PDB file of C-alpha atoms in Angstrom:
ATOM      1  CA  UNK W 125      10.088  -1.208  -8.688  1.00 46.00           C
ATOM      2  CA  UNK W 126      13.834  -1.771  -8.998  1.00 43.00           C
ATOM      3  CA  UNK W 127      14.548   1.498  -7.145  1.00 58.00           C
ATOM      4  CA  UNK W 128      12.013   0.984  -4.318  1.00 74.00           C
ATOM      5  CA  UNK W 129      13.518  -0.028  -0.991  1.00 79.00           C
ATOM      6  CA  UNK W 130      11.979  -2.941   0.886  1.00 81.00           C
ATOM      7  CA  UNK W 131      10.354  -1.811   4.150  1.00 71.00           C
ATOM      8  CA  UNK W 132      11.632   1.711   3.625  1.00 71.00           C
ATOM      9  CA  UNK W 133      11.358   3.590   6.927  1.00 74.00           C
ATOM     10  CA  UNK W 134      12.708   6.937   5.726  1.00 77.00           C
ATOM     11  CA  UNK W 135      10.576   9.970   6.635  1.00 79.00           C
ATOM     12  CA  UNK W 136       8.711  12.042   4.083  1.00 82.00           C
ATOM     13  CA  UNK W 137      11.294  14.278   2.413  1.00 83.00           C
ATOM     14  CA  UNK W 138      10.800  17.859   1.184  1.00 88.00           C
ATOM     15  CA  UNK W 139       9.797  16.696  -2.305  1.00 86.00           C
ATOM     16  CA  UNK W 140       7.195  14.411  -0.714  1.00 84.00           C
ATOM     17  CA  UNK W 141       5.835  17.230   1.460  1.00 88.00           C
ATOM     18  CA  UNK W 142       5.590  19.489  -1.588  1.00 90.00           C
ATOM     19  CA  UNK W 143       3.648  16.811  -3.468  1.00 90.00           C
ATOM     20  CA  UNK W 144       1.265  16.279  -0.520  1.00 89.00           C
ATOM     21  CA  UNK W 145       0.621  20.033  -0.372  1.00 90.00           C
ATOM     22  CA  UNK W 146       0.094  20.186  -4.134  1.00 90.00           C
ATOM     23  CA  UNK W 147      -2.672  17.540  -4.129  1.00 89.00           C
ATOM     24  CA  UNK W 148      -4.124  18.107  -0.645  1.00 89.00           C
ATOM     25  CA  UNK W 149      -7.130  20.068  -1.944  1.00 88.00           C
ATOM     26  CA  UNK W 150      -8.051  17.173  -4.265  1.00 89.00           C
ATOM     27  CA  UNK W 151      -7.767  14.556  -1.505  1.00 89.00           C
ATOM     28  CA  UNK W 152      -9.345  16.622   1.292  1.00 87.00           C
ATOM     29  CA  UNK W 153     -12.844  15.133   0.712  1.00 88.00           C
ATOM     30  CA  UNK W 154     -11.455  11.744   1.834  1.00 89.00           C
ATOM     31  CA  UNK W 155     -10.988  13.233   5.327  1.00 90.00           C
ATOM     32  CA  UNK W 156     -14.782  12.956   5.689  1.00 91.00           C
ATOM     33  CA  UNK W 157     -14.500   9.148   5.781  1.00 91.00           C
ATOM     34  CA  UNK W 158     -16.029   7.509   8.839  1.00 91.00           C
ATOM     35  CA  UNK W 159     -12.748   5.739   9.623  1.00 93.00           C
ATOM     36  CA  UNK W 160      -9.250   6.914   8.668  1.00 95.00           C
ATOM     37  CA  UNK W 161      -6.198   4.659   8.933  1.00 96.00           C
ATOM     38  CA  UNK W 162      -2.559   4.600   7.933  1.00 96.00           C
ATOM     39  CA  UNK W 163       0.320   2.171   7.932  1.00 95.00           C
ATOM     40  CA  UNK W 164       2.967   2.569  10.642  1.00 95.00           C
ATOM     41  CA  UNK W 165       5.550   3.748   8.072  1.00 92.00           C
ATOM     42  CA  UNK W 166       6.734   7.303   8.795  1.00 92.00           C
ATOM     43  CA  UNK W 167       5.867   8.514   5.273  1.00 90.00           C
ATOM     44  CA  UNK W 168       2.330   7.124   5.439  1.00 92.00           C
ATOM     45  CA  UNK W 169       1.712   8.625   8.875  1.00 94.00           C
ATOM     46  CA  UNK W 170       3.074  12.001   7.775  1.00 93.00           C
ATOM     47  CA  UNK W 171       1.052  11.917   4.552  1.00 93.00           C
ATOM     48  CA  UNK W 172      -2.164  11.109   6.437  1.00 93.00           C
ATOM     49  CA  UNK W 173      -1.515  13.905   8.920  1.00 92.00           C
ATOM     50  CA  UNK W 174      -0.497  16.316   6.148  1.00 91.00           C
ATOM     51  CA  UNK W 175      -3.777  15.645   4.359  1.00 91.00           C
ATOM     52  CA  UNK W 176      -5.705  16.369   7.555  1.00 91.00           C
ATOM     53  CA  UNK W 177      -6.988  12.819   8.033  1.00 92.00           C
ATOM     54  CA  UNK W 178      -5.754  12.281  11.628  1.00 92.00           C
ATOM     55  CA  UNK W 179      -5.411   8.567  10.805  1.00 95.00           C
ATOM     56  CA  UNK W 180      -5.137   5.691  13.266  1.00 96.00           C
ATOM     57  CA  UNK W 181      -2.020   3.566  12.785  1.00 97.00           C
ATOM     58  CA  UNK W 182      -2.780  -0.029  11.794  1.00 96.00           C
ATOM     59  CA  UNK W 183       0.034  -2.561  12.155  1.00 96.00           C
ATOM     60  CA  UNK W 184      -1.719  -4.862   9.672  1.00 97.00           C
ATOM     61  CA  UNK W 185      -1.091  -2.216   6.998  1.00 97.00           C
ATOM     62  CA  UNK W 186       2.680  -2.397   7.383  1.00 95.00           C
ATOM     63  CA  UNK W 187       4.808  -3.294   4.404  1.00 94.00           C
ATOM     64  CA  UNK W 188       5.758  -6.905   3.749  1.00 94.00           C
ATOM     65  CA  UNK W 189       8.350  -8.223   6.221  1.00 95.00           C
ATOM     66  CA  UNK W 190      11.373  -8.590   3.993  1.00 94.00           C
ATOM     67  CA  UNK W 191      13.676 -10.190   6.549  1.00 94.00           C
ATOM     68  CA  UNK W 192      17.337  -9.693   5.711  1.00 95.00           C
ATOM     69  CA  UNK W 193      16.433  -7.684   2.574  1.00 94.00           C
ATOM     70  CA  UNK W 194      14.909  -4.853   4.641  1.00 91.00           C
ATOM     71  CA  UNK W 195      16.213  -1.526   3.352  1.00 89.00           C
ATOM     72  CA  UNK W 196      17.593  -2.985   0.114  1.00 92.00           C
ATOM     73  CA  UNK W 197      16.344  -2.356  -3.402  1.00 91.00           C
ATOM     74  CA  UNK W 198      15.355  -5.336  -5.512  1.00 90.00           C
ATOM     75  CA  UNK W 199      18.508  -4.783  -7.556  1.00 91.00           C
ATOM     76  CA  UNK W 200      20.679  -4.890  -4.428  1.00 93.00           C
ATOM     77  CA  UNK W 201      18.982  -8.057  -3.208  1.00 94.00           C
ATOM     78  CA  UNK W 202      19.480  -9.627  -6.654  1.00 94.00           C
ATOM     79  CA  UNK W 203      23.188  -8.795  -6.583  1.00 95.00           C
ATOM     80  CA  UNK W 204      23.580 -10.422  -3.156  1.00 96.00           C
ATOM     81  CA  UNK W 205      21.247 -13.421  -3.454  1.00 96.00           C
ATOM     82  CA  UNK W 206      20.117 -14.011  -7.048  1.00 96.00           C
ATOM     83  CA  UNK W 207      18.755 -17.535  -6.422  1.00 97.00           C
ATOM     84  CA  UNK W 208      16.780 -16.413  -3.366  1.00 96.00           C
ATOM     85  CA  UNK W 209      15.281 -13.484  -5.294  1.00 95.00           C
ATOM     86  CA  UNK W 210      14.354 -15.768  -8.193  1.00 96.00           C
ATOM     87  CA  UNK W 211      12.632 -18.162  -5.776  1.00 96.00           C
ATOM     88  CA  UNK W 212      10.750 -15.307  -4.082  1.00 95.00           C
ATOM     89  CA  UNK W 213       9.579 -13.825  -7.395  1.00 93.00           C
ATOM     90  CA  UNK W 214       8.526 -17.215  -8.810  1.00 95.00           C
ATOM     91  CA  UNK W 215       6.758 -18.729  -5.796  1.00 97.00           C
ATOM     92  CA  UNK W 216       4.278 -16.670  -3.728  1.00 97.00           C
ATOM     93  CA  UNK W 217       4.810 -19.100  -0.814  1.00 97.00           C
ATOM     94  CA  UNK W 218       8.568 -18.456  -0.745  1.00 96.00           C
ATOM     95  CA  UNK W 219      10.089 -16.503   2.124  1.00 96.00           C
ATOM     96  CA  UNK W 220      13.656 -16.979   0.951  1.00 94.00           C
ATOM     97  CA  UNK W 221      14.597 -13.624   2.501  1.00 95.00           C
ATOM     98  CA  UNK W 222      13.684 -14.869   5.972  1.00 94.00           C
ATOM     99  CA  UNK W 223      10.598 -12.695   6.278  1.00 94.00           C
ATOM    100  CA  UNK W 224       6.999 -12.931   5.103  1.00 96.00           C
ATOM    101  CA  UNK W 225       5.941 -14.676   1.893  1.00 97.00           C
ATOM    102  CA  UNK W 226       3.927 -12.766  -0.695  1.00 97.00           C
ATOM    103  CA  UNK W 227       0.968 -15.058  -0.012  1.00 98.00           C
ATOM    104  CA  UNK W 228       1.141 -14.352   3.737  1.00 98.00           C
ATOM    105  CA  UNK W 229       1.458 -10.608   3.074  1.00 98.00           C
ATOM    106  CA  UNK W 230      -1.590 -10.567   0.788  1.00 98.00           C
ATOM    107  CA  UNK W 231      -3.510 -12.614   3.358  1.00 97.00           C
ATOM    108  CA  UNK W 232      -2.577 -10.256   6.217  1.00 98.00           C
ATOM    109  CA  UNK W 233      -3.686  -7.173   4.308  1.00 97.00           C
ATOM    110  CA  UNK W 234      -6.824  -8.970   3.112  1.00 96.00           C
ATOM    111  CA  UNK W 235      -7.726 -10.032   6.648  1.00 96.00           C
ATOM    112  CA  UNK W 236      -7.461  -6.394   7.712  1.00 96.00           C
ATOM    113  CA  UNK W 237      -9.725  -5.392   4.828  1.00 94.00           C
ATOM    114  CA  UNK W 238     -12.262  -8.056   5.790  1.00 93.00           C
ATOM    115  CA  UNK W 239     -12.467  -6.756   9.368  1.00 92.00           C
ATOM    116  CA  UNK W 240     -13.479  -3.232   8.364  1.00 86.00           C
ATOM    117  CA  UNK W 241     -17.079  -2.272   9.178  1.00 80.00           C
ATOM    118  CA  UNK W 242     -19.460  -3.348   6.434  1.00 69.00           C
ATOM    119  CA  UNK W 243     -22.432  -1.152   7.319  1.00 74.00           C
ATOM    120  CA  UNK W 244     -24.044   0.522   4.347  1.00 72.00           C
ATOM    121  CA  UNK W 245     -22.496   3.877   3.715  1.00 76.00           C
ATOM    122  CA  UNK W 246     -19.510   3.404   6.041  1.00 85.00           C
ATOM    123  CA  UNK W 247     -16.523   4.951   4.301  1.00 89.00           C
ATOM    124  CA  UNK W 248     -12.959   4.004   5.193  1.00 91.00           C
ATOM    125  CA  UNK W 249      -9.733   5.581   3.964  1.00 93.00           C
ATOM    126  CA  UNK W 250      -6.270   4.069   4.396  1.00 95.00           C
ATOM    127  CA  UNK W 251      -2.936   5.720   3.630  1.00 95.00           C
ATOM    128  CA  UNK W 252      -0.369   3.025   2.929  1.00 94.00           C
ATOM    129  CA  UNK W 253       2.613   2.110   0.797  1.00 92.00           C
ATOM    130  CA  UNK W 254       2.047   1.041  -2.807  1.00 91.00           C
ATOM    131  CA  UNK W 255       2.946  -2.564  -1.907  1.00 93.00           C
ATOM    132  CA  UNK W 256       0.120  -2.687   0.659  1.00 95.00           C
ATOM    133  CA  UNK W 257      -2.372  -1.290  -1.849  1.00 95.00           C
ATOM    134  CA  UNK W 258      -1.252  -3.867  -4.440  1.00 95.00           C
ATOM    135  CA  UNK W 259      -1.757  -6.639  -1.867  1.00 97.00           C
ATOM    136  CA  UNK W 260      -5.233  -5.318  -0.993  1.00 96.00           C
ATOM    137  CA  UNK W 261      -6.230  -5.243  -4.667  1.00 96.00           C
ATOM    138  CA  UNK W 262      -5.014  -8.783  -5.320  1.00 97.00           C
ATOM    139  CA  UNK W 263      -6.995  -9.959  -2.291  1.00 96.00           C
ATOM    140  CA  UNK W 264     -10.147  -7.961  -3.079  1.00 95.00           C
ATOM    141  CA  UNK W 265     -10.240  -9.152  -6.676  1.00 94.00           C
ATOM    142  CA  UNK W 266      -9.376 -12.757  -5.750  1.00 96.00           C
ATOM    143  CA  UNK W 267      -6.639 -12.527  -8.357  1.00 97.00           C
ATOM    144  CA  UNK W 268      -3.749 -14.972  -8.574  1.00 97.00           C
ATOM    145  CA  UNK W 269      -0.839 -13.817  -6.345  1.00 97.00           C
ATOM    146  CA  UNK W 270       1.369 -13.272  -9.415  1.00 95.00           C
ATOM    147  CA  UNK W 271      -0.973 -10.403 -10.347  1.00 96.00           C
ATOM    148  CA  UNK W 272       0.708  -8.426  -7.553  1.00 96.00           C
ATOM    149  CA  UNK W 273       3.727  -7.848  -9.812  1.00 93.00           C
ATOM    150  CA  UNK W 274       1.536  -6.323 -12.553  1.00 94.00           C
ATOM    151  CA  UNK W 275      -0.169  -3.608 -10.502  1.00 94.00           C
ATOM    152  CA  UNK W 276       1.373  -0.147 -10.555  1.00 91.00           C
ATOM    153  CA  UNK W 277       0.275   2.086  -7.678  1.00 90.00           C
ATOM    154  CA  UNK W 278       1.617   5.620  -7.725  1.00 88.00           C
ATOM    155  CA  UNK W 279       2.168   7.778  -4.664  1.00 86.00           C
ATOM    156  CA  UNK W 280      -0.836   9.903  -3.675  1.00 88.00           C
ATOM    157  CA  UNK W 281      -3.171   8.060  -6.026  1.00 88.00           C
ATOM    158  CA  UNK W 282      -6.544   6.802  -4.874  1.00 90.00           C
ATOM    159  CA  UNK W 283      -7.919   3.325  -5.374  1.00 88.00           C
ATOM    160  CA  UNK W 284     -11.345   2.284  -4.160  1.00 88.00           C
ATOM    161  CA  UNK W 285     -12.870  -1.023  -3.220  1.00 90.00           C
ATOM    162  CA  UNK W 286     -16.499  -1.467  -2.298  1.00 87.00           C
ATOM    163  CA  UNK W 287     -18.384  -4.350  -0.767  1.00 86.00           C
ATOM    164  CA  UNK W 288     -17.946  -6.564   2.255  1.00 86.00           C
ATOM    165  CA  UNK W 289     -15.796  -9.487   3.333  1.00 87.00           C
ATOM    166  CA  UNK W 290     -15.493 -12.013   0.529  1.00 85.00           C
ATOM    167  CA  UNK W 291     -17.324  -9.768  -1.950  1.00 89.00           C
ATOM    168  CA  UNK W 292     -15.094  -6.867  -2.884  1.00 90.00           C
ATOM    169  CA  UNK W 293     -15.186  -4.906  -6.134  1.00 87.00           C
ATOM    170  CA  UNK W 294     -12.706  -2.457  -7.565  1.00 87.00           C
ATOM    171  CA  UNK W 295     -14.196   1.011  -7.812  1.00 84.00           C
ATOM    172  CA  UNK W 296     -12.687   3.548 -10.191  1.00 78.00           C
ATOM    173  CA  UNK W 297     -13.882   7.080  -9.565  1.00 69.00           C
ATOM    174  CA  UNK W 298     -13.804   9.878 -12.092  1.00 56.00           C
ATOM    175  CA  UNK W 299     -11.425  12.715 -11.350  1.00 51.00           C
ATOM    176  CA  UNK W 300     -12.589  16.306 -11.509  1.00 50.00           C
ATOM    177  CA  UNK W 301     -11.485  18.076 -14.665  1.00 41.00           C
ATOM    178  CA  UNK W 302      -9.940  21.012 -12.772  1.00 42.00           C
ATOM    179  CA  UNK W 303      -6.802  22.393 -14.382  1.00 40.00           C
ATOM    180  CA  UNK W 304      -3.540  22.109 -12.491  1.00 38.00           C
ATOM    181  CA  UNK W 305      -2.279  25.345 -11.043  1.00 37.00           C
ATOM    182  CA  UNK W 306       1.406  26.148 -11.295  1.00 35.00           C
TER     183      UNK W 306
END
C-alpha cells in the first residue's frame, strides 16, 4: 500500500492492458451480469471496457476523497504531514487530509451497495479500485473500520457478496483449474 497513489487518475498503461488481455477469457462470464458498473477512474473504465462489460460509471464507486493528499503515496504524505497521517490511520472519523474520512468512505460505498437491486438472481458486477472493494467488504461484513487496513485486494481479482441491504455475505467462488498459457 505504500506505493499506491491516493485517488490515482492515471490511465491504464501497457502493462495493465496486457494483464487485462491475459485474464479476459477468465472474467468474460461476468459480462453476463444483469447490471455492470465501474468507478469513474480511467483505469477502471478502461478495464471494464477491455473486458467487454460496457459498464455504467457510478460516482459512488470513486476512490476516497483524499483532499490535499490526492496523487501522493502514503509514504509521501507521511513525509509531509506525519501527525496528520497518524491521526487518519488511527481514527476512522479523521479527515486530517481535508477530504473524506474512512468511515464516510465506507458508508458511501456501502450505501451504493445497499441500493443495488435485490431481486432473486439479479447479478451485478462492479469494476473499481482496490480501496473501493475493501470499503465494500468492510461494510458488507459489518466489520470494524480498522479491518479496512487488513484486506488485500489485487488488481483483476474477483470478490463476491451475496444478499440484500443489511444482510450481506462474502462469497468465495472456486476458480477453474485451467493451466495458464504462456
